[in-house]
Amino acid sequence: MTATLIDGRALAARIKERLRREVGDLARVIPPIRLASIEVGDNAAAALFVRNQERAARELGIEFEHVHLPAGIDEAELIQAIKRGNDDPRVTGILVQRPLPPGMNVRRVQAKVHPDKDVEGLNPANMGFIVLGEPKLVPCTALASIKVLLSTGVDPRGKDIVVIGHSEIVGKPIAFLLINLFATVTVCHVATQDLAHHTSKADVVFVAVGKPGLVRGSMLRPGCTVIDIGINQVPLLDASGRVLKDEHGNDRTKVVGDVDFDSVVEVAGALTPVPGGVGPVTVATLLSNAVAAARLQHRDQVAPPDLSLTAY
Ligand code: NAD
């Protein structure tokens, strides 16, 4: 079998096209949707990520404001900046960019974002709504991963689904969203004894760990669907296994997921490529959260957001 590759870029484009129309319609009724991106210190990799978010937001007509704080500030000052965003009616969504400087408690900081402005879905209230089966603003990667699965036409109801990775922002919310959809969910993690024992029985496998090659074709049930969420930078090798160098003599690298693509593509029925799978849908989902957040804050003027997982 050769797996169908799930085109995350095409799904993201469809989501953004619908959002563009929605943002245009909302603009006639409510003030502009505006994301405030709170950034502490300078980090080249994070800056690139933030520029991508900004470009994607502006393409849809969503305003994007940088709140750049110096590296030396303490947690209380960061929380003050978040509170200013919470209190500013022009700001409809707040992003706290990571990594934060050492010593700051990401979870404590994130909890200060008002739940209705929490476009990353990391406030404990929003996590709680997921567990209660009434999701509002959901962590973007988790929601994107579910949307990718649903886009293939697979109905999770009654399926055996394995989620590998149990982080707060990816694995746990995916698991709860799937339970809400009546899947039978097994969560595997760093202490799982025999990963293949679980994955070999699964109809669908989600993997979000950060370990290239963790899932191999021999661990899977033929025809299953694999949603690879991992993002790993690995050396680029030539045919004889030597690391290729760029013109400056540095190692060349490429981005891969958590699955061993060559063996998994032979066994699975459908598979997300990395790059081009969950990643682009995650960015689109941040924007759909931004629109949902604006609707929540202007609930007296516009209809509430469509929070069903099949929206868009
Ligand atoms: P994390 O480090 O917070 O969590 C890693 C998880 O992997 C933990 O739950 C841990 O128990 C589990 N784990 C570690 N070793 C394991 C093993 N050998 N077998 C089974 N489970 C194991 O990471 P995270 O923030 O959840 O991110 C996971 C991956 O997803 C990373 O590669 C990250 O870059 C990627 N990611 C992708 C997107 C996207 O948009 N595609 C967004 C966020 C994160």
CSV table of C-alpha atoms and ligand atoms in Angstrom, one decimal:
chain,number,residue,atom,x,y,z
A,1,MET,CA,0.0,0.0,0.0
A,2,THR,CA,1.1,3.5,-0.6
A,3,ALA,CA,-0.5,6.1,1.6
A,4,THR,CA,-2.4,9.1,0.3
A,5,LEU,CA,-0.6,12.2,1.4
A,6,ILE,CA,-3.0,14.6,3.2
A,7,ASP,CA,-2.5,18.1,1.8
A,8,GLY,CA,-2.4,20.5,4.7
A,9,ARG,CA,-1.6,23.5,2.6
A,10,ALA,CA,-4.8,23.0,0.5
A,11,LEU,CA,-6.9,22.6,3.7
A,12,ALA,CA,-5.3,25.7,5.2
A,13,ALA,CA,-6.0,27.7,2.0
A,14,ARG,CA,-9.7,26.7,2.2
A,15,ILE,CA,-9.9,27.7,5.8
A,16,LYS,CA,-8.3,31.0,5.2
A,17,GLU,CA,-10.5,31.8,2.2
A,18,ARG,CA,-13.6,31.3,4.3
A,19,LEU,CA,-12.1,33.4,7.1
A,20,ARG,CA,-11.2,36.2,4.7
A,21,ARG,CA,-14.9,36.5,3.8
A,22,GLU,CA,-16.0,36.2,7.4
A,23,VAL,CA,-13.5,39.0,8.5
A,24,GLY,CA,-14.9,41.2,5.7
A,25,ASP,CA,-18.5,40.6,6.8
A,26,LEU,CA,-17.6,41.3,10.5
A,27,ALA,CA,-15.8,44.5,9.6
A,28,ARG,CA,-19.1,46.0,8.6
A,29,VAL,CA,-20.5,45.4,12.2
A,30,ILE,CA,-17.7,45.4,14.7
A,31,PRO,CA,-14.3,47.1,15.1
A,32,PRO,CA,-11.3,45.5,13.4
A,33,ILE,CA,-10.1,42.2,14.8
A,34,ARG,CA,-6.7,42.8,16.4
A,35,LEU,CA,-4.0,40.4,17.7
A,36,ALA,CA,-1.5,41.7,20.2
A,37,SER,CA,1.7,39.6,20.0
A,38,ILE,CA,3.7,39.9,23.3
A,39,GLU,CA,7.3,39.2,22.8
A,40,VAL,CA,10.0,39.2,25.5
A,41,GLY,CA,13.7,39.7,24.3
A,42,ASP,CA,15.0,38.7,21.0
A,43,ASN,CA,15.0,35.2,19.5
A,44,ALA,CA,15.7,34.7,15.8
A,45,ALA,CA,13.7,31.5,15.4
A,46,ALA,CA,10.7,33.0,17.3
A,47,ALA,CA,10.9,36.2,15.2
A,48,LEU,CA,10.6,34.3,12.0
A,49,PHE,CA,7.6,32.4,13.4
A,50,VAL,CA,6.0,35.7,14.5
A,51,ARG,CA,6.5,37.3,11.1
A,52,ASN,CA,4.7,34.3,9.5
A,53,GLN,CA,1.8,34.8,11.9
A,54,GLU,CA,1.7,38.5,11.2
A,55,ARG,CA,1.7,38.0,7.4
A,56,ALA,CA,-1.1,35.4,7.6
A,57,ALA,CA,-3.2,37.6,9.8
A,58,ARG,CA,-2.8,40.7,7.7
A,59,GLU,CA,-3.6,38.8,4.5
A,60,LEU,CA,-7.1,38.2,6.0
A,61,GLY,CA,-7.5,41.8,7.2
A,62,ILE,CA,-6.7,41.0,10.9
A,63,GLU,CA,-4.6,43.7,12.6
A,64,PHE,CA,-1.4,42.6,14.2
A,65,GLU,CA,0.4,44.6,16.9
A,66,HIS,CA,3.9,43.8,18.3
A,67,VAL,CA,4.3,44.4,22.0
A,68,HIS,CA,8.0,44.0,22.3
A,69,LEU,CA,9.3,43.9,25.9
A,70,PRO,CA,13.0,43.9,26.9
A,71,ALA,CA,14.7,40.6,27.8
A,72,GLY,CA,15.5,41.9,31.4
A,73,ILE,CA,11.9,42.3,32.6
A,74,ASP,CA,10.5,40.1,35.3
A,75,GLU,CA,7.3,38.0,35.3
A,76,ALA,CA,5.2,40.7,37.0
A,77,GLU,CA,6.0,43.2,34.2
A,78,LEU,CA,5.1,40.7,31.6
A,79,ILE,CA,1.8,40.0,33.4
A,80,GLN,CA,1.2,43.8,33.5
A,81,ALA,CA,1.5,43.9,29.7
A,82,ILE,CA,-1.0,41.0,29.4
A,83,LYS,CA,-3.4,42.9,31.6
A,84,ARG,CA,-3.1,46.0,29.5
A,85,GLY,CA,-4.1,43.8,26.5
A,86,ASN,CA,-7.0,42.3,28.5
A,87,ASP,CA,-8.3,45.8,29.3
A,88,ASP,CA,-7.8,47.3,25.8
A,89,PRO,CA,-11.1,47.0,23.9
A,90,ARG,CA,-9.2,47.3,20.6
A,91,VAL,CA,-7.2,44.1,21.3
A,92,THR,CA,-9.4,41.1,20.6
A,93,GLY,CA,-6.7,38.4,20.8
A,94,ILE,CA,-3.4,38.0,22.8
A,95,LEU,CA,-0.5,35.8,21.9
A,96,VAL,CA,2.3,35.3,24.4
A,97,GLN,CA,5.3,34.2,22.3
A,98,ARG,CA,7.6,31.5,23.5
A,99,PRO,CA,10.2,30.8,24.6
A,100,LEU,CA,10.0,33.1,27.6
A,101,PRO,CA,13.2,34.0,29.5
A,102,PRO,CA,14.4,31.4,32.0
A,103,GLY,CA,12.7,31.7,35.4
A,104,MET,CA,9.3,32.7,34.0
A,105,ASN,CA,6.5,30.3,34.5
A,106,VAL,CA,4.8,29.9,31.1
A,107,ARG,CA,1.7,28.3,32.6
A,108,ARG,CA,1.2,31.0,35.2
A,109,VAL,CA,1.7,33.8,32.6
A,110,GLN,CA,-0.6,32.2,30.1
A,111,ALA,CA,-3.3,31.9,32.7
A,112,LYS,CA,-3.4,35.7,32.9
A,113,VAL,CA,-4.7,36.1,29.3
A,114,HIS,CA,-8.5,36.7,29.5
A,115,PRO,CA,-10.2,33.5,28.4
A,116,ASP,CA,-12.2,35.3,25.6
A,117,LYS,CA,-8.9,36.8,24.2
A,118,ASP,CA,-6.9,33.5,24.6
A,119,VAL,CA,-6.4,32.7,20.9
A,120,GLU,CA,-3.8,30.0,21.8
A,121,GLY,CA,-6.4,28.2,24.0
A,122,LEU,CA,-4.0,27.8,26.9
A,123,ASN,CA,-5.9,29.5,29.7
A,124,PRO,CA,-7.0,26.8,32.2
A,125,ALA,CA,-10.7,27.9,31.7
A,126,ASN,CA,-10.4,27.0,28.0
A,127,MET,CA,-8.7,23.7,28.8
A,128,GLY,CA,-11.6,23.0,31.2
A,129,PHE,CA,-14.2,23.7,28.5
A,130,ILE,CA,-12.5,21.0,26.3
A,131,VAL,CA,-12.7,18.5,29.1
A,132,LEU,CA,-16.4,19.4,29.7
A,133,GLY,CA,-17.1,18.7,26.0
A,134,GLU,CA,-17.9,22.3,25.2
A,135,PRO,CA,-14.7,23.6,23.6
A,136,LYS,CA,-14.4,27.4,23.0
A,137,LEU,CA,-10.8,28.5,22.2
A,138,VAL,CA,-8.8,25.3,21.6
A,139,PRO,CA,-4.9,25.1,21.4
A,140,CYS,CA,-4.2,25.7,17.7
A,141,THR,CA,-2.1,22.6,16.9
A,142,ALA,CA,-4.5,20.3,18.7
A,143,LEU,CA,-7.5,21.7,16.8
A,144,ALA,CA,-5.6,21.8,13.5
A,145,SER,CA,-4.7,18.1,13.9
A,146,ILE,CA,-8.4,17.2,14.5
A,147,LYS,CA,-9.4,19.3,11.5
A,148,VAL,CA,-6.8,17.5,9.3
A,149,LEU,CA,-8.2,14.1,10.4
A,150,LEU,CA,-11.8,15.2,9.8
A,151,SER,CA,-10.8,16.6,6.3
A,152,THR,CA,-10.0,13.0,5.2
A,153,GLY,CA,-13.6,11.9,5.9
A,154,VAL,CA,-12.6,9.6,8.8
A,155,ASP,CA,-15.3,9.7,11.5
A,156,PRO,CA,-13.6,9.2,14.9
A,157,ARG,CA,-16.7,7.7,16.4
A,158,GLY,CA,-16.0,4.1,17.5
A,159,LYS,CA,-12.5,4.2,16.1
A,160,ASP,CA,-9.4,3.0,18.1
A,161,ILE,CA,-7.1,6.0,18.1
A,162,VAL,CA,-3.6,6.3,19.6
A,163,VAL,CA,-2.2,9.7,20.6
A,164,ILE,CA,1.5,9.6,21.2
A,165,GLY,CA,2.6,12.5,23.3
A,166,HIS,CA,0.7,14.0,26.3
A,167,SER,CA,1.7,17.7,26.4
A,168,GLU,CA,-0.8,20.3,27.6
A,169,ILE,CA,-0.7,22.1,24.2
A,170,VAL,CA,-0.9,19.1,21.8
A,171,GLY,CA,-1.4,15.5,23.1
A,172,LYS,CA,-3.9,16.1,26.0
A,173,PRO,CA,-6.3,18.4,24.1
A,174,ILE,CA,-6.2,16.1,21.1
A,175,ALA,CA,-7.1,13.1,23.3
A,176,PHE,CA,-10.1,15.0,25.0
A,177,LEU,CA,-11.4,16.3,21.7
A,178,LEU,CA,-11.3,12.8,20.3
A,179,ILE,CA,-13.1,11.4,23.4
A,180,ASN,CA,-15.8,14.1,22.8
A,181,LEU,CA,-16.1,12.6,19.3
A,182,PHE,CA,-16.6,9.2,20.8
A,183,ALA,CA,-13.3,7.7,19.7
A,184,THR,CA,-11.7,5.0,22.0
A,185,VAL,CA,-8.5,6.8,22.8
A,186,THR,CA,-5.2,5.5,24.1
A,187,VAL,CA,-2.6,8.0,25.1
A,188,CYS,CA,1.1,6.9,24.9
A,189,HIS,CA,4.0,8.9,26.4
A,190,VAL,CA,7.6,8.8,27.5
A,191,ALA,CA,6.8,6.0,30.0
A,192,THR,CA,4.9,3.8,27.6
A,193,GLN,CA,6.5,0.3,27.7
A,194,ASP,CA,5.6,-1.0,24.2
A,195,LEU,CA,4.5,1.7,21.7
A,196,ALA,CA,4.1,-0.8,18.9
A,197,HIS,CA,1.7,-2.9,21.0
A,198,HIS,CA,-0.7,0.1,21.0
A,199,THR,CA,-0.1,1.6,17.5
A,200,SER,CA,-0.4,-1.8,15.7
A,201,LYS,CA,-4.1,-2.0,16.7
A,202,ALA,CA,-5.0,1.7,15.9
A,203,ASP,CA,-7.2,2.9,13.1
A,204,VAL,CA,-5.7,6.4,13.5
A,205,VAL,CA,-2.3,7.4,15.1
A,206,PHE,CA,-1.5,11.0,16.1
A,207,VAL,CA,2.1,11.5,17.0
A,208,ALA,CA,3.5,14.7,18.7
A,209,VAL,CA,6.7,13.9,20.4
A,210,GLY,CA,9.7,15.6,18.7
A,211,LYS,CA,11.6,12.3,17.9
A,212,PRO,CA,12.3,11.7,14.2
A,213,GLY,CA,11.7,8.1,13.1
A,214,LEU,CA,9.8,7.2,16.3
A,215,VAL,CA,6.9,5.6,14.4
A,216,ARG,CA,7.9,3.0,11.7
A,217,GLY,CA,5.7,1.2,9.2
A,218,SER,CA,6.2,-2.1,11.0
A,219,MET,CA,4.4,-0.6,14.1
A,220,LEU,CA,1.2,0.2,12.2
A,221,ARG,CA,-2.0,-1.5,11.1
A,222,PRO,CA,-2.2,-1.5,7.3
A,223,GLY,CA,-4.5,1.2,5.9
A,224,CYS,CA,-4.5,3.3,9.1
A,225,THR,CA,-4.4,7.1,9.1
A,226,VAL,CA,-1.3,8.8,10.5
A,227,ILE,CA,-1.3,12.4,11.6
A,228,ASP,CA,2.3,13.4,12.1
A,229,ILE,CA,2.6,16.6,14.2
A,230,GLY,CA,6.3,16.4,15.1
A,231,ILE,CA,8.7,19.0,13.7
A,232,ASN,CA,12.4,18.1,13.8
A,233,GLN,CA,15.4,19.5,12.1
A,234,VAL,CA,17.8,16.8,11.0
A,235,PRO,CA,21.0,16.7,8.9
A,236,LEU,CA,20.6,16.3,5.2
A,237,LEU,CA,22.6,13.3,4.0
A,238,ASP,CA,24.0,12.3,0.6
A,239,ALA,CA,23.5,8.9,-1.0
A,240,SER,CA,26.4,7.5,1.0
A,241,GLY,CA,25.2,8.8,4.4
A,242,ARG,CA,27.5,11.8,4.7
A,243,VAL,CA,26.2,15.1,5.9
A,244,LEU,CA,25.8,17.7,3.1
A,245,LYS,CA,27.4,21.1,3.7
A,246,ASP,CA,26.3,24.6,2.5
A,247,GLU,CA,28.7,27.1,0.9
A,248,HIS,CA,29.8,28.3,4.3
A,249,GLY,CA,30.7,24.7,5.4
A,250,ASN,CA,27.8,24.4,7.8
A,251,ASP,CA,25.7,21.2,7.9
A,252,ARG,CA,22.6,21.3,5.7
A,253,THR,CA,19.4,20.3,7.4
A,254,LYS,CA,15.8,19.4,6.5
A,255,VAL,CA,12.6,19.4,8.5
A,256,VAL,CA,11.0,16.0,9.2
A,257,GLY,CA,8.2,14.8,11.4
A,258,ASP,CA,8.1,12.0,14.0
A,259,VAL,CA,7.4,9.1,11.6
A,260,ASP,CA,9.9,7.3,9.4
A,261,PHE,CA,8.3,8.5,6.2
A,262,ASP,CA,9.6,5.8,3.9
A,263,SER,CA,8.3,2.9,5.8
A,264,VAL,CA,5.1,4.5,7.0
A,265,VAL,CA,4.0,5.6,3.6
A,266,GLU,CA,4.1,1.9,2.5
A,267,VAL,CA,1.7,0.7,5.3
A,268,ALA,CA,-0.6,3.6,6.1
A,269,GLY,CA,-3.7,4.5,4.1
A,270,ALA,CA,-3.3,8.2,4.6
A,271,LEU,CA,-0.4,10.3,6.1
A,272,THR,CA,0.4,13.9,6.7
A,273,PRO,CA,3.7,15.0,5.2
A,274,VAL,CA,6.1,17.2,7.1
A,275,PRO,CA,6.4,19.9,6.1
A,276,GLY,CA,3.0,20.6,4.4
A,277,GLY,CA,0.7,18.7,6.8
A,278,VAL,CA,-0.5,19.9,10.2
A,279,GLY,CA,1.9,23.0,10.2
A,280,PRO,CA,0.0,25.2,7.7
A,281,VAL,CA,-3.4,24.2,9.3
A,282,THR,CA,-2.1,25.3,12.7
A,283,VAL,CA,-1.5,28.8,11.4
A,284,ALA,CA,-4.9,28.9,9.8
A,285,THR,CA,-6.4,27.7,13.1
A,286,LEU,CA,-4.8,30.5,15.0
A,287,LEU,CA,-6.6,32.9,12.7
A,288,SER,CA,-9.9,31.0,13.1
A,289,ASN,CA,-9.4,31.3,16.9
A,290,ALA,CA,-8.8,35.1,16.4
A,291,VAL,CA,-12.1,35.4,14.6
A,292,ALA,CA,-13.9,33.3,17.2
A,293,ALA,CA,-12.4,35.4,20.0
A,294,ALA,CA,-13.7,38.6,18.4
A,295,ARG,CA,-17.2,37.1,18.1
A,296,LEU,CA,-17.1,36.1,21.7
A,297,GLN,CA,-16.2,39.6,22.8
A,298,HIS,CA,-18.9,41.2,20.5
A,299,ARG,CA,-21.6,38.6,21.3
A,300,ASP,CA,-24.1,41.4,21.7
A,301,GLN,CA,-23.6,42.6,18.1
A,302,VAL,CA,-22.8,39.4,16.1
A,303,ALA,CA,-23.6,35.7,16.1
A,304,PRO,CA,-21.5,33.5,18.4
A,305,PRO,CA,-18.7,31.7,16.7
A,306,ASP,CA,-19.3,28.3,15.1
A,307,LEU,CA,-17.2,26.2,17.4
A,308,SER,CA,-18.1,22.8,15.9
A,309,LEU,CA,-15.0,20.9,14.9
A,310,THR,CA,-16.2,20.6,11.4
A,311,ALA,CA,-16.5,24.4,11.0
A,312,TYR,CA,-14.5,25.6,7.9
B,1,NAD,P1,6.6,18.2,24.6
B,1,NAD,O1,8.1,18.1,24.6
B,1,NAD,O2,5.9,19.2,25.4
B,1,NAD,O3,6.0,16.8,24.7
B,1,NAD,C1,6.6,15.7,24.2
B,1,NAD,C2,5.7,14.5,24.5
B,1,NAD,O4,6.3,13.3,24.0
B,1,NAD,C3,5.6,14.2,26.0
B,1,NAD,O5,4.2,14.0,26.3
B,1,NAD,C4,6.3,12.9,26.2
B,1,NAD,O6,5.7,12.1,27.2
B,1,NAD,C5,6.3,12.3,24.9
B,1,NAD,N1,7.4,11.4,24.6
B,1,NAD,C6,8.7,11.6,24.7
B,1,NAD,N2,9.5,10.6,24.4
B,1,NAD,C7,8.6,9.6,24.0
B,1,NAD,C8,8.7,8.3,23.5
B,1,NAD,N3,9.9,7.8,23.3
B,1,NAD,N4,7.6,7.6,23.2
B,1,NAD,C9,6.4,8.1,23.4
B,1,NAD,N5,6.2,9.4,23.8
B,1,NAD,C10,7.3,10.1,24.1
B,1,NAD,O7,6.4,18.6,23.0
B,1,NAD,P2,5.1,19.3,22.3
B,1,NAD,O8,5.2,20.7,22.6
B,1,NAD,O9,3.9,18.5,22.6
B,1,NAD,O10,5.5,19.1,20.8
B,1,NAD,C11,5.7,17.8,20.3
B,1,NAD,C12,6.1,17.8,18.8
B,1,NAD,O11,5.2,18.6,18.1
B,1,NAD,C13,7.5,18.6,18.6
B,1,NAD,O12,8.2,18.0,17.6
B,1,NAD,C14,7.0,20.0,18.2
B,1,NAD,O13,8.0,20.7,17.4
B,1,NAD,C15,5.8,19.6,17.4
B,1,NAD,N6,4.8,20.7,17.3
B,1,NAD,C16,4.3,20.9,16.1
B,1,NAD,C17,3.4,21.9,15.9
B,1,NAD,C18,2.8,22.1,14.5
B,1,NAD,O14,2.1,23.1,14.2
B,1,NAD,N7,2.9,21.1,13.6
B,1,NAD,C19,3.0,22.8,16.9
B,1,NAD,C20,3.5,22.5,18.2
B,1,NAD,C21,4.4,21.5,18.4
